[in-house]
mmCIF file of C-alpha atoms and ligand atoms in Angstrom:
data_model
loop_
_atom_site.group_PDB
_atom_site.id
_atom_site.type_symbol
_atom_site.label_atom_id
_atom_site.label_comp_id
_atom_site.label_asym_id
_atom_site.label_seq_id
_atom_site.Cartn_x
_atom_site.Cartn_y
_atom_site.Cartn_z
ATOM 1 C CA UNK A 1 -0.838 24.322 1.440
ATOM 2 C CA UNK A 2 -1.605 22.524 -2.053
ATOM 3 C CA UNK A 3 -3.543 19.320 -0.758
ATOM 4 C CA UNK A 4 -3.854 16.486 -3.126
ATOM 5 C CA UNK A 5 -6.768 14.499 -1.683
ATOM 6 C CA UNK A 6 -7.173 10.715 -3.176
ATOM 7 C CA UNK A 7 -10.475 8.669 -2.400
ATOM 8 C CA UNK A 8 -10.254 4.933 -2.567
ATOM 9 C CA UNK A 9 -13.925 4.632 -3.190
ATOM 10 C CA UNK A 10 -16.317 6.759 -5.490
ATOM 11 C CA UNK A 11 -18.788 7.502 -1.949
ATOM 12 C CA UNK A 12 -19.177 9.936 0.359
ATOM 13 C CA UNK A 13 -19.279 7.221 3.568
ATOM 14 C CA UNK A 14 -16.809 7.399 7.035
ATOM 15 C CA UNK A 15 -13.535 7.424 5.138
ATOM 16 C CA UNK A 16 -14.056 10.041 2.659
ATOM 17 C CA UNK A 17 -15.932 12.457 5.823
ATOM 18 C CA UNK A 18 -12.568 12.007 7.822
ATOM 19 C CA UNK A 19 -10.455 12.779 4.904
ATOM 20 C CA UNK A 20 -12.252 16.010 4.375
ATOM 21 C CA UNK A 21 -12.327 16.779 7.667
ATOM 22 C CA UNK A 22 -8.369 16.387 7.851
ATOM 23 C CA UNK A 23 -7.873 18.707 4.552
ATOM 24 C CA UNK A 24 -10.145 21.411 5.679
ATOM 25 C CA UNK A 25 -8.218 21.934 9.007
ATOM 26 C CA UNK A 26 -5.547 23.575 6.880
ATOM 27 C CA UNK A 27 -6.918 26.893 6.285
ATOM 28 C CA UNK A 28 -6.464 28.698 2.769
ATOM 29 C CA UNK A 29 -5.186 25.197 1.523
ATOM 30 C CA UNK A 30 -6.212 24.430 -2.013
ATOM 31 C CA UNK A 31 -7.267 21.061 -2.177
ATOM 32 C CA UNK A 32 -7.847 18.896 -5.326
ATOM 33 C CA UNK A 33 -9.795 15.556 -5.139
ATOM 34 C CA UNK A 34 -10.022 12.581 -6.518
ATOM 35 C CA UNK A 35 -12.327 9.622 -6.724
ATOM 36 C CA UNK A 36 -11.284 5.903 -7.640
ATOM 37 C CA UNK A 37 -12.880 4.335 -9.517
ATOM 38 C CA UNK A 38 -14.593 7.559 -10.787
ATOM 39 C CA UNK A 39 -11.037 9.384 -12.394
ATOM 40 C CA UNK A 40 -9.399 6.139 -13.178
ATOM 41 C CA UNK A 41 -11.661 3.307 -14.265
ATOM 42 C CA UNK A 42 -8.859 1.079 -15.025
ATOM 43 C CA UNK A 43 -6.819 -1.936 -14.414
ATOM 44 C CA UNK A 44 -2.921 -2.444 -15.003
ATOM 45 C CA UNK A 45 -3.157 -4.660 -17.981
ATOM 46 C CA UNK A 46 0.680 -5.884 -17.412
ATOM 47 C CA UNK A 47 1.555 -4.302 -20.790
ATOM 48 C CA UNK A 48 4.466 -3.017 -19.574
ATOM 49 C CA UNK A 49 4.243 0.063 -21.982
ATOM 50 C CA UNK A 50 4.775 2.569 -19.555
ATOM 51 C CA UNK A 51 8.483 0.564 -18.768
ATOM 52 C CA UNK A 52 9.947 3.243 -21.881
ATOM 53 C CA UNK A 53 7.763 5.909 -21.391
ATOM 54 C CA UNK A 54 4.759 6.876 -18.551
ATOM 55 C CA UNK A 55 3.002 8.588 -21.766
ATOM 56 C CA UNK A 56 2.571 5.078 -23.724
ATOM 57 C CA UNK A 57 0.116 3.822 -20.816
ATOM 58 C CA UNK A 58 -2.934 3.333 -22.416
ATOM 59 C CA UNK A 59 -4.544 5.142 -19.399
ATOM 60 C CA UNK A 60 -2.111 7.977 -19.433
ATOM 61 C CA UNK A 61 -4.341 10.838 -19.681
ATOM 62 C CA UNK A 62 -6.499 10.143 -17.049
ATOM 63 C CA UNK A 63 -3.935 9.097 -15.101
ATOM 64 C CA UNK A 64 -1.123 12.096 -15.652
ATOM 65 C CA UNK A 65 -4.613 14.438 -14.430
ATOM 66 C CA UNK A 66 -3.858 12.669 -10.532
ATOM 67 C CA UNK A 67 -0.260 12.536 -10.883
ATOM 68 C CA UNK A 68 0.268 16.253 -11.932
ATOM 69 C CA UNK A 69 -1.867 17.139 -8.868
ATOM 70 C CA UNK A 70 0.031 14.421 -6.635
ATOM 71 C CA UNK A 71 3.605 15.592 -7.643
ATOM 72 C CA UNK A 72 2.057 19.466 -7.160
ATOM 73 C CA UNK A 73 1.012 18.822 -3.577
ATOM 74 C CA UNK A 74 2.849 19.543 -0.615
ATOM 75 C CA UNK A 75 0.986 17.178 1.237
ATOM 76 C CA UNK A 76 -1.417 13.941 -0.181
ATOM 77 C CA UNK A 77 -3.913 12.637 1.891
ATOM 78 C CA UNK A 78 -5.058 9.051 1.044
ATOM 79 C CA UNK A 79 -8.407 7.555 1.861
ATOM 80 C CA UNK A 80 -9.240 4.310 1.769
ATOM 81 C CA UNK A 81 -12.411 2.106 3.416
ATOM 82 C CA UNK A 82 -10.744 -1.403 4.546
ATOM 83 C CA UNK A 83 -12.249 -3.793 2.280
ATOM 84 C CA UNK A 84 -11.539 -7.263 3.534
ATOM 85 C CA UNK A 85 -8.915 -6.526 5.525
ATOM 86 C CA UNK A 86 -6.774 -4.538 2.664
ATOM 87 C CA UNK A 87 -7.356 -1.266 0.782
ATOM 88 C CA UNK A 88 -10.209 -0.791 -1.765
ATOM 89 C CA UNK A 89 -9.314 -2.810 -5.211
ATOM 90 C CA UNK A 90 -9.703 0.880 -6.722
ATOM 91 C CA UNK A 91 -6.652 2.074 -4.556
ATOM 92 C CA UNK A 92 -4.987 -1.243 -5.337
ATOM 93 C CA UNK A 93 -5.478 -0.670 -9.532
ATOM 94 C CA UNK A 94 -3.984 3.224 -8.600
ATOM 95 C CA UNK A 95 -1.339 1.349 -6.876
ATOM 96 C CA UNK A 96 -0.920 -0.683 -10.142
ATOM 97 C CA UNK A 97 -1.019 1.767 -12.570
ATOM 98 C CA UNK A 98 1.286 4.059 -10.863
ATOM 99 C CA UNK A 99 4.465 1.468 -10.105
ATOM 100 C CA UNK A 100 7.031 3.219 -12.636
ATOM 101 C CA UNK A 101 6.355 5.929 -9.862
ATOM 102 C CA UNK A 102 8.711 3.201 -7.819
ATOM 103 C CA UNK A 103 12.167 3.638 -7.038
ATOM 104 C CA UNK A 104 12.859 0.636 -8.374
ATOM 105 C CA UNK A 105 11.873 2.297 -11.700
ATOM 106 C CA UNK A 106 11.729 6.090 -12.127
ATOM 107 C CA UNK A 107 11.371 8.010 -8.931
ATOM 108 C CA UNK A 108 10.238 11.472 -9.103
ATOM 109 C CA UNK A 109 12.893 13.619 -7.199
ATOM 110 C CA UNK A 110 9.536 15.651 -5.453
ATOM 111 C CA UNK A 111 8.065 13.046 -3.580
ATOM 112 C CA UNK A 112 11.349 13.332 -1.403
ATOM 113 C CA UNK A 113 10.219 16.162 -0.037
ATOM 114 C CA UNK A 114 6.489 15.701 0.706
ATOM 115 C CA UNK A 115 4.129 14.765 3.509
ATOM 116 C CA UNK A 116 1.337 12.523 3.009
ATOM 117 C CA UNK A 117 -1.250 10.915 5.597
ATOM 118 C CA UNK A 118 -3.312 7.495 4.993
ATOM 119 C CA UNK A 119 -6.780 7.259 6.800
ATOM 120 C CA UNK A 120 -8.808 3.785 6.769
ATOM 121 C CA UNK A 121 -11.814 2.927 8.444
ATOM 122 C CA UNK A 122 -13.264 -0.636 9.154
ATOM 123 C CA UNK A 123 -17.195 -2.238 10.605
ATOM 124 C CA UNK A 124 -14.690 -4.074 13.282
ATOM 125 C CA UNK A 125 -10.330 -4.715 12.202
ATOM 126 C CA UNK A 126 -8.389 -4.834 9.330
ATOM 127 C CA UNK A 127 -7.361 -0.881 8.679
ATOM 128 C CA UNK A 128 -3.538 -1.671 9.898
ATOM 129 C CA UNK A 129 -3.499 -3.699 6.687
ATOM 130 C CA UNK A 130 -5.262 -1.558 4.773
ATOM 131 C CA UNK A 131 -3.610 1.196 5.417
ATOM 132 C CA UNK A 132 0.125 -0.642 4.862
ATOM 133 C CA UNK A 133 -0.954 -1.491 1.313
ATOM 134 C CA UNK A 134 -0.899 2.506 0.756
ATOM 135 C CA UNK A 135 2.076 3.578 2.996
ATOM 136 C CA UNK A 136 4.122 0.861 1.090
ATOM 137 C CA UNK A 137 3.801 2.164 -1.871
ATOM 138 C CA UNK A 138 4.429 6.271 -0.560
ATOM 139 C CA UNK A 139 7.515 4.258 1.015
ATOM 140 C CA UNK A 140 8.562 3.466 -2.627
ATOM 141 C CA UNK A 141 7.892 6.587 -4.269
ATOM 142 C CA UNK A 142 10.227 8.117 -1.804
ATOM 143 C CA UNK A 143 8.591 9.915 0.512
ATOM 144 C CA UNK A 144 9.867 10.341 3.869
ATOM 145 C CA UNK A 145 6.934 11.965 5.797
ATOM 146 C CA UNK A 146 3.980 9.324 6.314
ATOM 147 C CA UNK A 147 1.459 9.764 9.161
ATOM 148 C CA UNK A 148 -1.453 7.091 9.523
ATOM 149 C CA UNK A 149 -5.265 6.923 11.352
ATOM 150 C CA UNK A 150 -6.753 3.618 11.241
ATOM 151 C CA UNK A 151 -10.347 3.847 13.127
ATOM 152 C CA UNK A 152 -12.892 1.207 13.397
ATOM 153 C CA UNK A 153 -16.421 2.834 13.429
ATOM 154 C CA UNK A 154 -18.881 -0.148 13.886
ATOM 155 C CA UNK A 155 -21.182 1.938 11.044
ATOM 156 C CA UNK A 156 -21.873 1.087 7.329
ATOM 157 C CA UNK A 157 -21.894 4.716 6.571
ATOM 158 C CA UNK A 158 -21.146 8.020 8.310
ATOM 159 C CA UNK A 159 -24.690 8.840 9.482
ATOM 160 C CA UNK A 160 -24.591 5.880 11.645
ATOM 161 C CA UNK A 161 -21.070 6.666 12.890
ATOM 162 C CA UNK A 162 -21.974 7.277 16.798
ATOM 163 C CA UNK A 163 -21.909 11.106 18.058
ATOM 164 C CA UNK A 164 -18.974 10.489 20.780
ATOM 165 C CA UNK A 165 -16.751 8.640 17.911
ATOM 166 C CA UNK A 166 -17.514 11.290 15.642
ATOM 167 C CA UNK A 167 -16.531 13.669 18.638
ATOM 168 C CA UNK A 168 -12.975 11.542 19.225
ATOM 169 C CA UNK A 169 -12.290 12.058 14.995
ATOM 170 C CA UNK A 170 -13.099 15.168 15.190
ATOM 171 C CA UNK A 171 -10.524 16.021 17.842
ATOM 172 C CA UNK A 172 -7.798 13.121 16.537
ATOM 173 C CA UNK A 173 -8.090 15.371 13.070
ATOM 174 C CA UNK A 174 -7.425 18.652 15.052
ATOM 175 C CA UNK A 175 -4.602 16.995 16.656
ATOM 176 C CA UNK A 176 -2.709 15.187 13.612
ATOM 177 C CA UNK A 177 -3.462 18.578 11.239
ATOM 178 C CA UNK A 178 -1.486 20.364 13.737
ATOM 179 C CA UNK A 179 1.430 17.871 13.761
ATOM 180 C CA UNK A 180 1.772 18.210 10.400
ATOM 181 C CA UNK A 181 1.475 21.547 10.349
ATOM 182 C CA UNK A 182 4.851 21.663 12.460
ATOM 183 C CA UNK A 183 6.376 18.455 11.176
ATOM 184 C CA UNK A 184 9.588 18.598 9.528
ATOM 185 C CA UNK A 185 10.011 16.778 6.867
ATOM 186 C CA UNK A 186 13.788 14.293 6.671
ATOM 187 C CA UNK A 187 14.395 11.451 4.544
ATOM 188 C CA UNK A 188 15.101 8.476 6.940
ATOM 189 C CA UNK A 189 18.372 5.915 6.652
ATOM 190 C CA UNK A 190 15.823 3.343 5.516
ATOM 191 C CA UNK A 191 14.211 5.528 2.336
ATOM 192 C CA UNK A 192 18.733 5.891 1.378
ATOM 193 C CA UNK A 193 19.365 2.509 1.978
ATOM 194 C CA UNK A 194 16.817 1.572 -0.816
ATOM 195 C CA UNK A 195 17.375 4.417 -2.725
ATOM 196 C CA UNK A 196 21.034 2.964 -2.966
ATOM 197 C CA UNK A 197 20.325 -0.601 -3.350
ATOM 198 C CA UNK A 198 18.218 0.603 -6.845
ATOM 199 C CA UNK A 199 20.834 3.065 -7.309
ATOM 200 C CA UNK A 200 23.185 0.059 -7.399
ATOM 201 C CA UNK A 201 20.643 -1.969 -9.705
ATOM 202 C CA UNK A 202 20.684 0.478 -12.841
ATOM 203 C CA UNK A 203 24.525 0.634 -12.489
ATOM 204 C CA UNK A 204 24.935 -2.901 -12.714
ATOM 205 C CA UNK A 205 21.549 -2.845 -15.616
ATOM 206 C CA UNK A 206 19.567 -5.291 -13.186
ATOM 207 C CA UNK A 207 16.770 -2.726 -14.077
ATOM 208 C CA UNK A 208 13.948 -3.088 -16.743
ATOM 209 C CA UNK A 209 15.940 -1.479 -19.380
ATOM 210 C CA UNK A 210 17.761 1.659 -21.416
ATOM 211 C CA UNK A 211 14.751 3.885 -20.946
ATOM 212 C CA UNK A 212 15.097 3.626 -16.930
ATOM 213 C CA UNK A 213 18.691 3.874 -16.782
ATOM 214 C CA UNK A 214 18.842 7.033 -18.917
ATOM 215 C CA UNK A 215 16.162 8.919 -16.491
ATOM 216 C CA UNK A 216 18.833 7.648 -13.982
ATOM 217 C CA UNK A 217 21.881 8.719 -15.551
ATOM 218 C CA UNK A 218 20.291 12.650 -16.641
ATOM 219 C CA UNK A 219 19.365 12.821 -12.822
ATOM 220 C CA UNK A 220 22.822 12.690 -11.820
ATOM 221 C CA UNK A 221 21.490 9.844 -9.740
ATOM 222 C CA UNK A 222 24.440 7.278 -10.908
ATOM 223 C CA UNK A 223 26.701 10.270 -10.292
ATOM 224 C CA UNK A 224 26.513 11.715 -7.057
ATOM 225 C CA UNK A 225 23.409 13.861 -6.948
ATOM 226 C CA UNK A 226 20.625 12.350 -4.724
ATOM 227 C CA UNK A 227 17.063 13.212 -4.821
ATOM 228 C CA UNK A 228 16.563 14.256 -1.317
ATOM 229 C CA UNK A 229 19.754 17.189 -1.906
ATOM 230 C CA UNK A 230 18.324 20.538 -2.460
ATOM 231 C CA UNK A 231 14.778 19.711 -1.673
HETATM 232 C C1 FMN B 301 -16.537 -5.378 0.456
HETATM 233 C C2 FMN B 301 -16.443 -4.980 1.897
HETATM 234 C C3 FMN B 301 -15.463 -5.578 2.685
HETATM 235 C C4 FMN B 301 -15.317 -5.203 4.024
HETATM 236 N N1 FMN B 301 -14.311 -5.760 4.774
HETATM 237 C C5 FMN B 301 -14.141 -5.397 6.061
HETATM 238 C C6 FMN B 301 -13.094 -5.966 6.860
HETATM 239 O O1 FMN B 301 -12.257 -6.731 6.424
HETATM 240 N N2 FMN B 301 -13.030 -5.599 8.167
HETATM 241 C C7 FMN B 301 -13.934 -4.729 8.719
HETATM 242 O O2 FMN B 301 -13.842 -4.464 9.903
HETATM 243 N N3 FMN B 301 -14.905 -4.137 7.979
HETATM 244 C C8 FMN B 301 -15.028 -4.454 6.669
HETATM 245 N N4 FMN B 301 -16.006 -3.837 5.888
HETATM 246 C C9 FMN B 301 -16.786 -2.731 6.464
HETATM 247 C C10 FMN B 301 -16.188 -1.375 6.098
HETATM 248 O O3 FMN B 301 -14.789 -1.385 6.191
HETATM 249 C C11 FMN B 301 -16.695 -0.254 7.020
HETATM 250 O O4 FMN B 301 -18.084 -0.223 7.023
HETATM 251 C C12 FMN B 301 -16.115 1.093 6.626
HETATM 252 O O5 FMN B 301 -16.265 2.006 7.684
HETATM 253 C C13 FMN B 301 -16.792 1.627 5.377
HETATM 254 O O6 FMN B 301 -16.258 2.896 5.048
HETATM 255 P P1 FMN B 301 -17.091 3.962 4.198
HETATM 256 O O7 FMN B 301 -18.238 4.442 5.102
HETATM 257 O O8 FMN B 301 -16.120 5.027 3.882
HETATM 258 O O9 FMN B 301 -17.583 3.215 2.994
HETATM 259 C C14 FMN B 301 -16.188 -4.221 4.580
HETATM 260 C C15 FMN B 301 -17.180 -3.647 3.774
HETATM 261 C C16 FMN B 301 -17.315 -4.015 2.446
HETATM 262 C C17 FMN B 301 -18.376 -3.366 1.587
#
């Protein structure tokens, strides 16, 4: 299993330990990490470069290094502390800087095909939130298989994560590894609708110009090839 495994937060605190914990339960499975803001110290500067072409970012090479490993993986794990009730502003910049990745833009015809899980912890609440600021966006890069653990661990940091919680991860890990392990993997009604409504978009040119409808039109995507066939 190739495991691309994304940290919200440059620390190795509750989040990051249950995202490890998750990745290691698949044995053999090589696994390639990522910090924010450590491997992307950036901000979207609304430049709008990338619009023609993801290589004119001014961040492109650092970002292409997590992309090439995201588009790789058969399965990405996300990790994210909940930071004010939403997902680190590191994840949030990622989010940013990756929105061509939208299928409102150019999708990439493999994330219709992968699995990906979003963890979040929180002191007290807030991880729903959190975590929905990350399974949004895997909603809009097409892909179909999303699983999510939300946990609230009443700790600033992992050593002080009680022994019996830490016992309950441990075994909610197990549990969810196995899952997806066995999970099949089938884009839903919802993930076509959308893909169809954009679909429509470019047709009509509602979208942000030549560059996007051309990656369209080579995909056969206008025609009648769809991004979930032959997966
Ligand atoms: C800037 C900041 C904002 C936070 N906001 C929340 C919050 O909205 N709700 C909450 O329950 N905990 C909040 N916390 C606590 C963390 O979410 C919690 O300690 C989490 O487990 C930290 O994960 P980590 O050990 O991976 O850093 C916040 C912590 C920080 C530093």
């Amino acid at each position: 299993m190739r495991i691309a495994l994304i940290h919200g937060q440059n620390h190795k605190g509750s989040t990051y330990h249950i995202g490890r914990m998750l990745a290691e339960k698949f044995e053999n499975a090589d696994i390639q990490e990522f910090f924010l803001p450590k491997d992307l110290n950036h901000f979207c500067m609304g430049c709008y470069k990338c619009i023609d072409s993801d290589k004119d970012c001014p961040f492109y090479d650092e970002k292409n290094q997590i992309m090439k490993s995201v588009e790789n993986a058969e399965l990405l794990i996300f990790t994210t502390p909940t930071y004010c009730m939403h997902a680190s502003a590191s994840m949030k910049a990622f989010i940013d800087l990756t929105f061509t990745y939208w299928m409102s833009h150019r999708p990439r015809k493999c994330m219709f095909s992968k699995k990906a899980v979003v963890i979040s912890t929180a002191a007290g609440t807030g991880t729903k939130s959190a975590i929905k600021d990350i399974t949004n966006t895997l909603f809009y890069w097409g892909v179909p298989y999303v699983k999510q653990y939300g946990i609230s661990v009443q700790a600033m940091s992992w050593e002080q994560v009680a022994i019996g919680k830490k016992c309950k991860i441990e075994k909610d890990m197990e549990k969810m590894a196995n899952s997806i392990k066995k999970g099949k993997v089938r884009v839903g009604i919802k993930t076509k609708f959308m893909f169809n409504i954009m679909r429509m978009m470019q047709i009509k040119g509602w979208g942000s110009g030549d560059a996007e409808k051309e990656y369209w039109r080579k995909s056969g995507w206008l025609d009648k090839e769809r991004p979930w066939k032959h997966c």
